[in-house]
Coordinates of C-alpha atoms and ligand atoms in Angstrom, one line a residue:
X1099 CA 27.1 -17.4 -15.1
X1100 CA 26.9 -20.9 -13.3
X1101 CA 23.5 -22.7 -12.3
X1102 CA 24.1 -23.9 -9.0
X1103 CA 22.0 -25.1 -6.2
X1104 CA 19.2 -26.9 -7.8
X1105 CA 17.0 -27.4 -5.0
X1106 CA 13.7 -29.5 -4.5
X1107 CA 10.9 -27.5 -2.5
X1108 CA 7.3 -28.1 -1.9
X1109 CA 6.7 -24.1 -2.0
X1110 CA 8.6 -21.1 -3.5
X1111 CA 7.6 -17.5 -2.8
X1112 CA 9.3 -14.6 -4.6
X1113 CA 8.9 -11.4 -2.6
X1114 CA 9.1 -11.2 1.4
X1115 CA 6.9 -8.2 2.4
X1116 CA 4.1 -8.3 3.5
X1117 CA 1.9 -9.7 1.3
X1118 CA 4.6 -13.1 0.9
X1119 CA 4.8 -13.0 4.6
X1120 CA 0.8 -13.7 4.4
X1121 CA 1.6 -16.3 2.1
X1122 CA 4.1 -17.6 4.0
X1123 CA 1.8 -17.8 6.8
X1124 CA -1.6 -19.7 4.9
X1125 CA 0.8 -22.0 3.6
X1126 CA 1.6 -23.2 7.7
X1127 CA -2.3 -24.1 7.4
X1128 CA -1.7 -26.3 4.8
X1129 CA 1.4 -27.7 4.2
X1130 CA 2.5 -30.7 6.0
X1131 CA 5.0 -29.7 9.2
X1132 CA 8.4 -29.8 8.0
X1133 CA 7.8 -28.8 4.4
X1134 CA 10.2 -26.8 2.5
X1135 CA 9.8 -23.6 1.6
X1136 CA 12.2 -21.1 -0.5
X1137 CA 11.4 -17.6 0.5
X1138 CA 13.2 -15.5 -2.4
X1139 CA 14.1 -11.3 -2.2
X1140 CA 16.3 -9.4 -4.0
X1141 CA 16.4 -7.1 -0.7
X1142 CA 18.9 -8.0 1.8
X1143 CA 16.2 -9.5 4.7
X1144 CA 12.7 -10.1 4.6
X1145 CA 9.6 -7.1 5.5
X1146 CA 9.8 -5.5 1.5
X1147 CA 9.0 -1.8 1.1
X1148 CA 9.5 -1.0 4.8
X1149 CA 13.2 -2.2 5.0
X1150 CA 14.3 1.0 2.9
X1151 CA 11.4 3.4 2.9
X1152 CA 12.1 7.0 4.9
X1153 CA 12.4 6.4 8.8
X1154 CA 10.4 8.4 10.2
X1155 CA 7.3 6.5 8.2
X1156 CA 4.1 5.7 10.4
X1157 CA 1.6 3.1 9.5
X1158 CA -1.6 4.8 8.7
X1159 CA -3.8 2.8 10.7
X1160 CA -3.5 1.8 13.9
X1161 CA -0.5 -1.6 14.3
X1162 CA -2.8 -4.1 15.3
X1163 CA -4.7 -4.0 12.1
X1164 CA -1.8 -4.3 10.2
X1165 CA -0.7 -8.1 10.9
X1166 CA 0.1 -10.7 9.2
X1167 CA -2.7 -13.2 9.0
X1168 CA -4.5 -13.4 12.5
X1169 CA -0.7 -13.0 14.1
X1170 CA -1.0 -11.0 17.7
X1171 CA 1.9 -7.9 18.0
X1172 CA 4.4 -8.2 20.6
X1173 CA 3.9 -4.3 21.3
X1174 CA 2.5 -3.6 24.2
X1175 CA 1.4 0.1 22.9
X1176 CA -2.1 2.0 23.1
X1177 CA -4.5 0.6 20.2
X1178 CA -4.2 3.7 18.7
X1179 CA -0.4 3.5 18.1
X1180 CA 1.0 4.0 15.2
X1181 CA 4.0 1.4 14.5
X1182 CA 7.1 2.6 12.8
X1183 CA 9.0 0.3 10.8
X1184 CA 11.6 -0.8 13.1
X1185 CA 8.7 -2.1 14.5
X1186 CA 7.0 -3.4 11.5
X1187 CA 10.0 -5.2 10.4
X1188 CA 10.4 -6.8 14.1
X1189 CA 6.4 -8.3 13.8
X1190 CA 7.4 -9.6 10.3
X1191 CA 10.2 -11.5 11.9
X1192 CA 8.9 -12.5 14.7
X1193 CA 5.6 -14.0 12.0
X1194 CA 8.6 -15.9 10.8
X1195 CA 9.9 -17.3 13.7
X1196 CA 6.3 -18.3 14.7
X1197 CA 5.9 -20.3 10.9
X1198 CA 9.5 -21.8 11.2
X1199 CA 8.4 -23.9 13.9
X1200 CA 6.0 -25.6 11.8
X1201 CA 8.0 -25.4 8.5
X1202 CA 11.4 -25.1 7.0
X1203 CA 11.4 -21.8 5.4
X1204 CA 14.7 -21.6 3.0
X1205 CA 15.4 -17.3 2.7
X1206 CA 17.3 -16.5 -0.1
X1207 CA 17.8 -13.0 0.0
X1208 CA 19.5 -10.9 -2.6
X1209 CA 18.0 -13.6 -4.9
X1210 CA 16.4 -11.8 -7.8
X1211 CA 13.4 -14.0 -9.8
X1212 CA 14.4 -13.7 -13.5
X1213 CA 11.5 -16.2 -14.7
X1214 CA 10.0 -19.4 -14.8
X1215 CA 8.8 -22.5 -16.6
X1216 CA 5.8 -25.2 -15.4
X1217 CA 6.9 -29.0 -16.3
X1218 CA 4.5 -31.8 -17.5
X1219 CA 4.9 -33.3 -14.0
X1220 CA 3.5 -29.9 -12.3
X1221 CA 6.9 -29.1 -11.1
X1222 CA 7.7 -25.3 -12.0
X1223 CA 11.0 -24.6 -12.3
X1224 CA 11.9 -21.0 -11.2
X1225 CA 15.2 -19.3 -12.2
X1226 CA 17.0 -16.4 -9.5
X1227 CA 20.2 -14.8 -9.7
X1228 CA 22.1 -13.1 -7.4
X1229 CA 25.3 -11.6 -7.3
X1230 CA 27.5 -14.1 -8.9
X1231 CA 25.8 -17.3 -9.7
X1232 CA 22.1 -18.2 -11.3
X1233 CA 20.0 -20.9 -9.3
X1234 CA 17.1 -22.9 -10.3
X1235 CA 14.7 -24.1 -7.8
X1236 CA 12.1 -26.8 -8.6
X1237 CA 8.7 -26.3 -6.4
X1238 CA 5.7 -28.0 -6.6
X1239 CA 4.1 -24.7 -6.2
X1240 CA 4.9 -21.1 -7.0
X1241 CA 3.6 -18.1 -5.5
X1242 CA 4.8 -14.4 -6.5
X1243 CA 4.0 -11.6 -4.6
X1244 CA 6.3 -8.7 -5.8
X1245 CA 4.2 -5.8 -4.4
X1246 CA 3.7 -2.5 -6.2
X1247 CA 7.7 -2.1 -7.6
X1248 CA 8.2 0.0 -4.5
X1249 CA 11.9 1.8 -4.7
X1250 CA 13.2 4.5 -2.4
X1251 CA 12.9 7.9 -4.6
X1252 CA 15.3 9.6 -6.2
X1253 CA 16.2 12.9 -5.9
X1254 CA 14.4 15.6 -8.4
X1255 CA 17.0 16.9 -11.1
X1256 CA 17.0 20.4 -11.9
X1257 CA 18.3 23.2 -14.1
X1258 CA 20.2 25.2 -11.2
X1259 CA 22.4 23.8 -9.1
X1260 CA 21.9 26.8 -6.0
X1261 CA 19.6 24.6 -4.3
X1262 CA 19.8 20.8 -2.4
X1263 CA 17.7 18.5 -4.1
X1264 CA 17.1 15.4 -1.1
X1265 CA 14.6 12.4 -1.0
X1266 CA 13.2 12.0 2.4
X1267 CA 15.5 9.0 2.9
X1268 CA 18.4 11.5 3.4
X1269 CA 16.4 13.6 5.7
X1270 CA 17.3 11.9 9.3
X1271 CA 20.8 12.3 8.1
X1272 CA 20.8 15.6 7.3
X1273 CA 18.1 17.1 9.8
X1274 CA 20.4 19.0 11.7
X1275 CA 22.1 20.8 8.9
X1276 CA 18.9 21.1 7.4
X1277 CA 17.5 23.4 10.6
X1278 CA 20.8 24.5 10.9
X1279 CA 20.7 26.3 7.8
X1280 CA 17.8 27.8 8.4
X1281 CA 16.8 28.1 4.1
X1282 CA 13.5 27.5 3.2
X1283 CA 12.2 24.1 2.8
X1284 CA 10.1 23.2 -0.3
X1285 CA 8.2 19.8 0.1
X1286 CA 7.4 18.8 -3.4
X1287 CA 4.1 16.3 -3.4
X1288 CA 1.2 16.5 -1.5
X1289 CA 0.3 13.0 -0.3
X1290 CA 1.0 10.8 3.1
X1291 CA 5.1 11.1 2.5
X1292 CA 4.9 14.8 2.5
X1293 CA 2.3 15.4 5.3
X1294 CA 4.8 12.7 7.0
X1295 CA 7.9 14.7 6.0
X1296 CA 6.3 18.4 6.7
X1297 CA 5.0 17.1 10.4
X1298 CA 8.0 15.6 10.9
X1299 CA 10.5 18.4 10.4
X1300 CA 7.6 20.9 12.4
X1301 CA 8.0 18.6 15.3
X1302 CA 11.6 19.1 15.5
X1303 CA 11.4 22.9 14.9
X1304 CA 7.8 24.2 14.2
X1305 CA 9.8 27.7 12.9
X1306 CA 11.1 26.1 9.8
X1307 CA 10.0 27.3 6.7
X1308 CA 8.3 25.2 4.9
X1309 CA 6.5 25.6 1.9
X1310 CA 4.3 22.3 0.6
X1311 CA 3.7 22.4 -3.4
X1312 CA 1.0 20.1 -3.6
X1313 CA 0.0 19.5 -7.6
X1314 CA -3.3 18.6 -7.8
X1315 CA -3.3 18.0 -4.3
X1316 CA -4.2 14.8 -2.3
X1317 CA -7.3 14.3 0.6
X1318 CA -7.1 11.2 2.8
X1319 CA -9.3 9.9 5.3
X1320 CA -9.8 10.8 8.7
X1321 CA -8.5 8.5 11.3
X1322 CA -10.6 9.8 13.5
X1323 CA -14.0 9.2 11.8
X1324 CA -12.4 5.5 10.6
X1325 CA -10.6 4.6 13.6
X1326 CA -12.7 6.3 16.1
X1327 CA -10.9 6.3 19.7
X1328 CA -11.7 5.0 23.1
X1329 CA -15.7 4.5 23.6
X1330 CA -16.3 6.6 21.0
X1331 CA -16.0 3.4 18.9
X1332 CA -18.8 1.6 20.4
X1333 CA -21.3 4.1 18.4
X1334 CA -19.5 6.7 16.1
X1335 CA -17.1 6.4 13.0
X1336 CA -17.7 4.8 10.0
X1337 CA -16.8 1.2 9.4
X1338 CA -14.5 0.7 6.8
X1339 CA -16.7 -1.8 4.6
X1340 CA -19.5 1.0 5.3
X1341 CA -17.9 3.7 3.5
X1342 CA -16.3 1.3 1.1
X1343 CA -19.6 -0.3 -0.3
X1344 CA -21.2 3.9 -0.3
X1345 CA -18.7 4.8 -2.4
X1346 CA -18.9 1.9 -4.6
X1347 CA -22.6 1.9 -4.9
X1348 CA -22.4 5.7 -5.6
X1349 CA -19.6 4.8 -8.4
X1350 CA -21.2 4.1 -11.8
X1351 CA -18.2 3.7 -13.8
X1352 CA -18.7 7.7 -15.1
X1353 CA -19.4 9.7 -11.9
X1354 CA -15.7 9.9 -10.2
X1355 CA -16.5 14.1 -9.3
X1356 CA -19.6 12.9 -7.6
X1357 CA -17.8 10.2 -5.9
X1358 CA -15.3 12.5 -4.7
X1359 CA -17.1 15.2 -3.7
X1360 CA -19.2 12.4 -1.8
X1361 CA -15.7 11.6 0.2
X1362 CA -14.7 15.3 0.6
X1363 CA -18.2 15.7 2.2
X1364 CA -18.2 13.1 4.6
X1365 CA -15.0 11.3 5.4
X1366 CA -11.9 13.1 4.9
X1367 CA -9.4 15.9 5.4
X1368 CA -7.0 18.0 3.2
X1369 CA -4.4 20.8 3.4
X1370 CA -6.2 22.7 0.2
X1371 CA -9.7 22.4 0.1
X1372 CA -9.8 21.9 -4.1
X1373 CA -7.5 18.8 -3.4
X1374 CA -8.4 16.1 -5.9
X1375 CA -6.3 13.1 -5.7
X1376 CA -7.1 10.3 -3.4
X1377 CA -5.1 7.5 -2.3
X1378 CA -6.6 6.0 0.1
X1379 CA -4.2 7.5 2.8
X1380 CA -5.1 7.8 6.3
X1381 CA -4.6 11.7 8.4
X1382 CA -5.9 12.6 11.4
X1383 CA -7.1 16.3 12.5
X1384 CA -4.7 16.9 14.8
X1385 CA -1.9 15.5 12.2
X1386 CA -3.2 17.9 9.6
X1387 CA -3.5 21.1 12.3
X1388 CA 0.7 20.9 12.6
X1389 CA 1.1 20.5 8.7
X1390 CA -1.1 23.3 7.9
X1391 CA -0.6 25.9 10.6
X1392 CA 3.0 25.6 10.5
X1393 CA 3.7 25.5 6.8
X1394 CA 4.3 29.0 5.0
X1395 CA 2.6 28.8 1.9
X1396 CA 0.7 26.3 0.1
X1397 CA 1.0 26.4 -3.9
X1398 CA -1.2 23.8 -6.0
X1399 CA 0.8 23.1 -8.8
X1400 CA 3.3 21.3 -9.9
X1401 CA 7.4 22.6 -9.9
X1402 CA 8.9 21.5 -13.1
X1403 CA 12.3 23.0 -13.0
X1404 CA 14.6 25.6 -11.0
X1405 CA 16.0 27.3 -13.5
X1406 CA 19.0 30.3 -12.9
X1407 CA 18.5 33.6 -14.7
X1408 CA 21.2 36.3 -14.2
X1409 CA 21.8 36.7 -10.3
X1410 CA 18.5 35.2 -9.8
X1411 CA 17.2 31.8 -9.4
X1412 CA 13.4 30.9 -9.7
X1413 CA 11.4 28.0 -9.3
X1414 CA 9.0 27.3 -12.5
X1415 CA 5.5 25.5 -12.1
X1416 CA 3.8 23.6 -14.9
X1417 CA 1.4 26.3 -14.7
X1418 CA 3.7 29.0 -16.6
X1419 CA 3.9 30.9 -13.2
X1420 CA 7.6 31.6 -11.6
X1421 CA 8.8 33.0 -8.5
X1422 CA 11.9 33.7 -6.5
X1423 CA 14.1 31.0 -4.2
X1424 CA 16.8 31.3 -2.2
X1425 CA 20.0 30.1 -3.0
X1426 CA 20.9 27.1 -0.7
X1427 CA 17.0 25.9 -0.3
X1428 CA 16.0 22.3 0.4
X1429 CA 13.7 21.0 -2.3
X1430 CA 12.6 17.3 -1.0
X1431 CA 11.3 14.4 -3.4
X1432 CA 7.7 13.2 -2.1
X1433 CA 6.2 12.8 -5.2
X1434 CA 4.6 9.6 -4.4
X1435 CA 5.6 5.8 -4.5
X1436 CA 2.3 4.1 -5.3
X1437 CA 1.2 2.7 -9.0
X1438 CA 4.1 4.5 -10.8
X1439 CA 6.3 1.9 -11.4
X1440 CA 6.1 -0.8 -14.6
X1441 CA 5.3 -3.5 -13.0
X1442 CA 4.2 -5.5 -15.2
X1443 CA 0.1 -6.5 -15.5
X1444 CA 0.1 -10.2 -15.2
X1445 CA -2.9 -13.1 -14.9
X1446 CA -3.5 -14.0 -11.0
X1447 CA -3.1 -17.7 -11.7
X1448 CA -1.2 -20.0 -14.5
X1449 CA -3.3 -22.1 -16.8
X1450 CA -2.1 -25.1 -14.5
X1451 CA -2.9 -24.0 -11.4
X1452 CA 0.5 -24.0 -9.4
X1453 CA 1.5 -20.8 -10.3
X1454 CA -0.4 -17.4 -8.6
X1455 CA 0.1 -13.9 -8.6
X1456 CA -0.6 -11.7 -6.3
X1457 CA -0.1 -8.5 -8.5
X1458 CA -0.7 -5.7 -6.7
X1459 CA -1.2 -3.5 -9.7
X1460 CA -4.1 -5.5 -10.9
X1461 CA -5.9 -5.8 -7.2
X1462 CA -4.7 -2.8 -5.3
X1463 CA -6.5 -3.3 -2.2
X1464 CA -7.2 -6.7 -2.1
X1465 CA -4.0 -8.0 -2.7
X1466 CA -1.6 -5.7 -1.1
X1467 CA -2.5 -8.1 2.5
X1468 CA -1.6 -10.7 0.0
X1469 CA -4.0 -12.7 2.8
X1470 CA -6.9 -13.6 0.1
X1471 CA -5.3 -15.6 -2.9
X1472 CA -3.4 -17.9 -1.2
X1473 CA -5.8 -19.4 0.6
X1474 CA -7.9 -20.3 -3.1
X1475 CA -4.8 -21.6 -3.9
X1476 CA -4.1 -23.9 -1.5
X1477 CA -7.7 -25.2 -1.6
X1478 CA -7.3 -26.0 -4.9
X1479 CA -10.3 -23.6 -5.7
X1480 CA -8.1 -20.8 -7.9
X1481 CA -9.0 -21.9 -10.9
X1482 CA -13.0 -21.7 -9.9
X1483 CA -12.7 -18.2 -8.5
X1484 CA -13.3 -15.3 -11.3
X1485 CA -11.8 -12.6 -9.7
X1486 CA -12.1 -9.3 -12.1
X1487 CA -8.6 -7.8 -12.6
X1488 CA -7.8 -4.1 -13.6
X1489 CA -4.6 -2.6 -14.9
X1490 CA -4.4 0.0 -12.7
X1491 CA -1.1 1.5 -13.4
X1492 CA -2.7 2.3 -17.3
X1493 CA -6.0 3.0 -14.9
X1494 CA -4.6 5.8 -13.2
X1495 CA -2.4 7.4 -15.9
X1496 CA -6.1 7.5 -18.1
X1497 CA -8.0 9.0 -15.1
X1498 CA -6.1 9.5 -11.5
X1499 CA -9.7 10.6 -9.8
X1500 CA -11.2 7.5 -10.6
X1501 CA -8.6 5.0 -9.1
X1502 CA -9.3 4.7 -5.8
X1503 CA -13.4 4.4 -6.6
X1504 CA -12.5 1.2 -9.3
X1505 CA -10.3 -0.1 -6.9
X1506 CA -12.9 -0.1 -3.8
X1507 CA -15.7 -1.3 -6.2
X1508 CA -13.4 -4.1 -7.6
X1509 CA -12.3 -5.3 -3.6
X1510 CA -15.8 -5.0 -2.7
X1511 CA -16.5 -7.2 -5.9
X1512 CA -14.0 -9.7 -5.7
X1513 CA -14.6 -10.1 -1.6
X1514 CA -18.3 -11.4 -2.6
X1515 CA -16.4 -13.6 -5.1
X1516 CA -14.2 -15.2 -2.9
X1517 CA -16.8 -15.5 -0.2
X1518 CA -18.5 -18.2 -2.1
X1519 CA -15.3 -20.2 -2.0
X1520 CA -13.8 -19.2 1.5
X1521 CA -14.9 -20.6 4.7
X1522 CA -16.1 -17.7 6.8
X1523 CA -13.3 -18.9 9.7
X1524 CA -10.3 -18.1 6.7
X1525 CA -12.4 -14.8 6.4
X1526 CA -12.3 -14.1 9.9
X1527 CA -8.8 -14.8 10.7
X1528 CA -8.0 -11.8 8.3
X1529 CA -6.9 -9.5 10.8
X1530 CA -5.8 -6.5 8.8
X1531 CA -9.4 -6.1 8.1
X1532 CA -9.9 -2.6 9.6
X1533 CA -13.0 -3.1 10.8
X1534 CA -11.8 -5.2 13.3
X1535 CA -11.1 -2.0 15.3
X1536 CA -14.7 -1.8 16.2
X1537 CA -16.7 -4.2 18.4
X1538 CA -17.9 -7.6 17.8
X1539 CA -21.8 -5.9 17.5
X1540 CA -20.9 -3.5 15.1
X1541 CA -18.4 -5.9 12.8
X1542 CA -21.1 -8.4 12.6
X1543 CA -24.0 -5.4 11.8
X1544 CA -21.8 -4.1 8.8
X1545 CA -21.1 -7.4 7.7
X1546 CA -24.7 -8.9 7.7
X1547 CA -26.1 -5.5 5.8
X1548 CA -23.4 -6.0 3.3
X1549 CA -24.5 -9.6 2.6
X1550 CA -27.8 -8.8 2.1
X1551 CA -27.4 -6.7 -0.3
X1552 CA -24.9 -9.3 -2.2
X1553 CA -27.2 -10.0 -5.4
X1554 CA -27.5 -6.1 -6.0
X1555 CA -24.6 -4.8 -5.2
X1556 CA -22.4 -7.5 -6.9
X1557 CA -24.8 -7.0 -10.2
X1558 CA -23.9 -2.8 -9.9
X1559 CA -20.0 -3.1 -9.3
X1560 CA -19.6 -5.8 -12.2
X1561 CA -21.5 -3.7 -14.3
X1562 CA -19.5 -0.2 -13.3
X1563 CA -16.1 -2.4 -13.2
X1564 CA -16.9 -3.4 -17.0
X1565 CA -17.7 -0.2 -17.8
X1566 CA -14.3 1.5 -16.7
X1567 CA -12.7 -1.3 -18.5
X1568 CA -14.9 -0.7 -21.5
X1569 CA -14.1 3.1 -21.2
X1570 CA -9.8 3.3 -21.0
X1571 CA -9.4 -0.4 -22.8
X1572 CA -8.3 -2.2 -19.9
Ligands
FAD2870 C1 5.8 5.1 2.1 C2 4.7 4.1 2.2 C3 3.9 3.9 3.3 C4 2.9 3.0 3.3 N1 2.2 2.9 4.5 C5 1.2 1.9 4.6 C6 0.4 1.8 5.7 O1 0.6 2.6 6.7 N2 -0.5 0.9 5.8 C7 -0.8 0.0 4.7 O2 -1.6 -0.9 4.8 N3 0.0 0.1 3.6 C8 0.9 1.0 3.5 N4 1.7 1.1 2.3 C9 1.4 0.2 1.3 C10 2.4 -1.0 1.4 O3 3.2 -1.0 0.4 C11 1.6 -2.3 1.6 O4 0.8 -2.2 2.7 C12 2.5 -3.5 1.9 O5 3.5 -3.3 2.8 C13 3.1 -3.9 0.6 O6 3.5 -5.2 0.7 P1 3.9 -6.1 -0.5 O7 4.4 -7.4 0.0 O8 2.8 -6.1 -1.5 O9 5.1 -5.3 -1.3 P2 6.6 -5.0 -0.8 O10 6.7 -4.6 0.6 O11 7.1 -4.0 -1.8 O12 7.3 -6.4 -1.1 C14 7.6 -6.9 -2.3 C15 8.9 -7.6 -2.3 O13 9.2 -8.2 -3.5 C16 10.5 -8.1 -3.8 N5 10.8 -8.3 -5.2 C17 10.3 -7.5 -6.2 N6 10.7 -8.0 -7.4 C18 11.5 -9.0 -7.2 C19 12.2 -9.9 -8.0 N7 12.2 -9.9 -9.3 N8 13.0 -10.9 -7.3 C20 13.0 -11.0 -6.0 N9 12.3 -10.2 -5.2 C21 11.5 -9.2 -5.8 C22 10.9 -6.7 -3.3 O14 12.3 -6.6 -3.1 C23 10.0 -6.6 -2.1 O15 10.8 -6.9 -0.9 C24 2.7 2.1 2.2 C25 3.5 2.2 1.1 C26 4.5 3.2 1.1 C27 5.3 3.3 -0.2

């Protein structure tokens, strides 16, 4: 391989979705106008995950609270829309455009980051490949933002080979063979891709037959109680940060059944009422009303194989239990994208201070905006700003149920943290905070309870956070 290209920058990002794009945009605050900055992907153009993820995906919350810094949409939609990711990847751009005029972003896509090394001089040096060459940049800062390892699936492999195992990638492709066939559909996962991939195929043909086999199965939030329409806004729902700071004040490190049969209670919605796993997906009623009244069966468990016997082929559950399936069947992969790749656990910030991280599987929630960090960083306050990190890839392997409750704790936690360092205008300009959908009254009346109770509630989530550390040697 040759090194080529060694190229001087003031700012190198590795990882252009949205939480790089975030960084991307606090660095416009910052850097002096016409600063150079190398924006590295191994994908082909910048937007991450949603360049290659299934097409028929929906944000779960309405677009305007998923932005890019304080950046305005160019959609002229309802408030309530749900974007797509044509539409997604079109904002991203256009976020780009907006920073370009104020600095020279370098993109080097289908660059992969192998590694990097920080100089005496506080240059880091950062080494990328891509297809034929190796190239060494020299920034004066480095920020990665790689995201949560987020690959389109692969398709399940099984025993038999009677069936059509597909990823929901391949569905638009095949859709019309797929009804055409008129074989029964199994959708194997029971989180946002497959209530995305059942409602999807019911809206094209609400006869198809579609079976859902849900493992454990998943509950989500309803949109409607967190993103309450119309006026209905003005005095029902339940802010995000509200239900948040419950849940974490419930949490005590032990008592994930209490904390979700809290949830289950009050907040959220699922096609099997003994559903345990939460990811902090977002459903509406009506959403879940299509899934449920037009799927045929609902099995909660999870398929492990197809497996032919004689003249007979039968799908075989973790469980022990077996039944029949067609020949010619469509099994599709949604078994889930989130936290189950190796990306590795690494520190949020170098020993020198001009290297961050914004690993997604140590802060879930607060750094998959990738909004936060950056702005620490560029004050020159990172290395004064204790944020507690969690392995939560080894967190959810120990204990699944507890994983969403650490990770709202440990935002919650942080938040207060970075408070003392932020200026409440950086805070403010955060507009993928989803309590942004409500009014100004009610944003500021959530906000002001939760600082109140600061000294109390930051003394009870450090004190759960340690223990779940304590507890699965994290
Ligand atoms: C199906 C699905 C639906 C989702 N829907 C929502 C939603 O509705 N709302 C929401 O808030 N969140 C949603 N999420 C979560 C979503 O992933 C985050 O909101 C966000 O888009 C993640 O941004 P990111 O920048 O952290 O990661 P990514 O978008 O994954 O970007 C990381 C980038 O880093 C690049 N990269 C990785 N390693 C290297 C390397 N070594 N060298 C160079 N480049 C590298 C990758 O190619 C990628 O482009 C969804 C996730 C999935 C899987």
């Amino acid at each position: 391989m040759i090194v080529d290209n060694i190229e001087n920058v003031d700012l190198c990002i590795v990882g252009a979705g949205l939480a790089g794009l975030n960084a991307l945009y606090a660095a416009k605050q910052y850097l002096p106008k016409n600063a150079t900055v190398a924006l590295v992907d191994k994908r082909e153009s910048i937007g991450g995950m949603w360049n290659d993820t299934y097409d028929y995906v929906r944000l779960h919350q309405p677009y305007k609270q998923f932005t890019i810094g304080n950046m305005k949409w160019g959609l002229d939609r309802h408030e309530s829309y749900l974007a797509d990711r044509h539409e997604i990847l079109a904002h991203f751009k256009r976020c780009v455009s907006e920073v370009e005029q104020h600095l020279t972003v370098i993109p080097l896509m289908q660059h992969s980051y192998l590694s990097h090394d920080s100089q005496d001089d506080g240059i880091v040096q950062v080494r990328l490949a891509s297809k034929e060459t190796t190239r060494q940049i020299h920034a004066k800062k480095l920020i990665k933002s790689v995201g949560f390892g987020i690959e389109p699936s692969q398709v399940l492999a099984f025993s038999s080979d009677k069936v059509h195992s597909i990823t929901p990638e391949q569905i638009p492709q095949n859709q019309q063979h797929i009804i055409d066939s008129n074989k029964p559909i199994y959708i194997v996962g029971g989180g946002k891709t497959a209530m995305d991939t059942a409602h999807y195929l019911l809206q094209a043909n609400p006869q198809l037959p579609i079976h859902l086999i849900i493992g454990k199965g998943t509950y989500f939030l309803n949109r409607d109680i967190m993103f309450p329409p119309g006026l209905d806004k003005y005095w029902k729902g339940t802010t995000s940060l509200d239900m948040m700071t419950q849940c974490a004040t419930l949490f005590n490190g032990d008592n994930e059944a209490e904390v979700t049969q809290f949830v289950k209670s009050k907040y959220a919605l699922s096609p099997h009422k003994d559903a345990q796993q939460f990811l902090l997906g977002l459903l509406s009623q009506s959403e879940l009303d299509i899934v449920t009244q037009g799927c045929k069966t609902i099995v909660r468990d999870y398929l492990d194989d197809i497996k032919d016997n004689g003249d007979e082929t039968r799908l075989c559950f973790r469980s022990g239990e077996t039944q029949p399936i067609e020949s010619g069947a469509w099994i599709i992969n949604c078994t889930g994208y989130l936290l189950n790749s190796d990306v590795q656990s690494e520190q949020y910030h170098s020993q020198c201070g001009n290297v961050i991280s914004i690993n997604n599987s140590d802060n879930p929630l607060l750094f998959s905006s990738g909004y936060f960090l950056p702005h620490v960083f560029f004050q020159d306050k990172i290395k004064d700003t204790p944020l507690l990190s969690i392995d939560h890839v080894a967190l959810k392997k120990a204990n699944a149920e507890a994983f969403p409750f650490v990770a709202m704790t440990q935002l919650l936690y942080n938040f207060y943290t970075l408070m003392d360092k932020l200026p409440l205008k950086v805070i403010d300009q955060f507009h993928a905070n989803f309590d942004k959908w409500y009014p100004l009254h009610r944003q500021l009346f959530g906000f002001t309870k939760f600082m109140i109770n600061k000294k109390k509630n930051k003394k009870h989530f450090e004190s759960s956070l340690l223990r779940v550390k304590e507890k699965y040697n994290l």
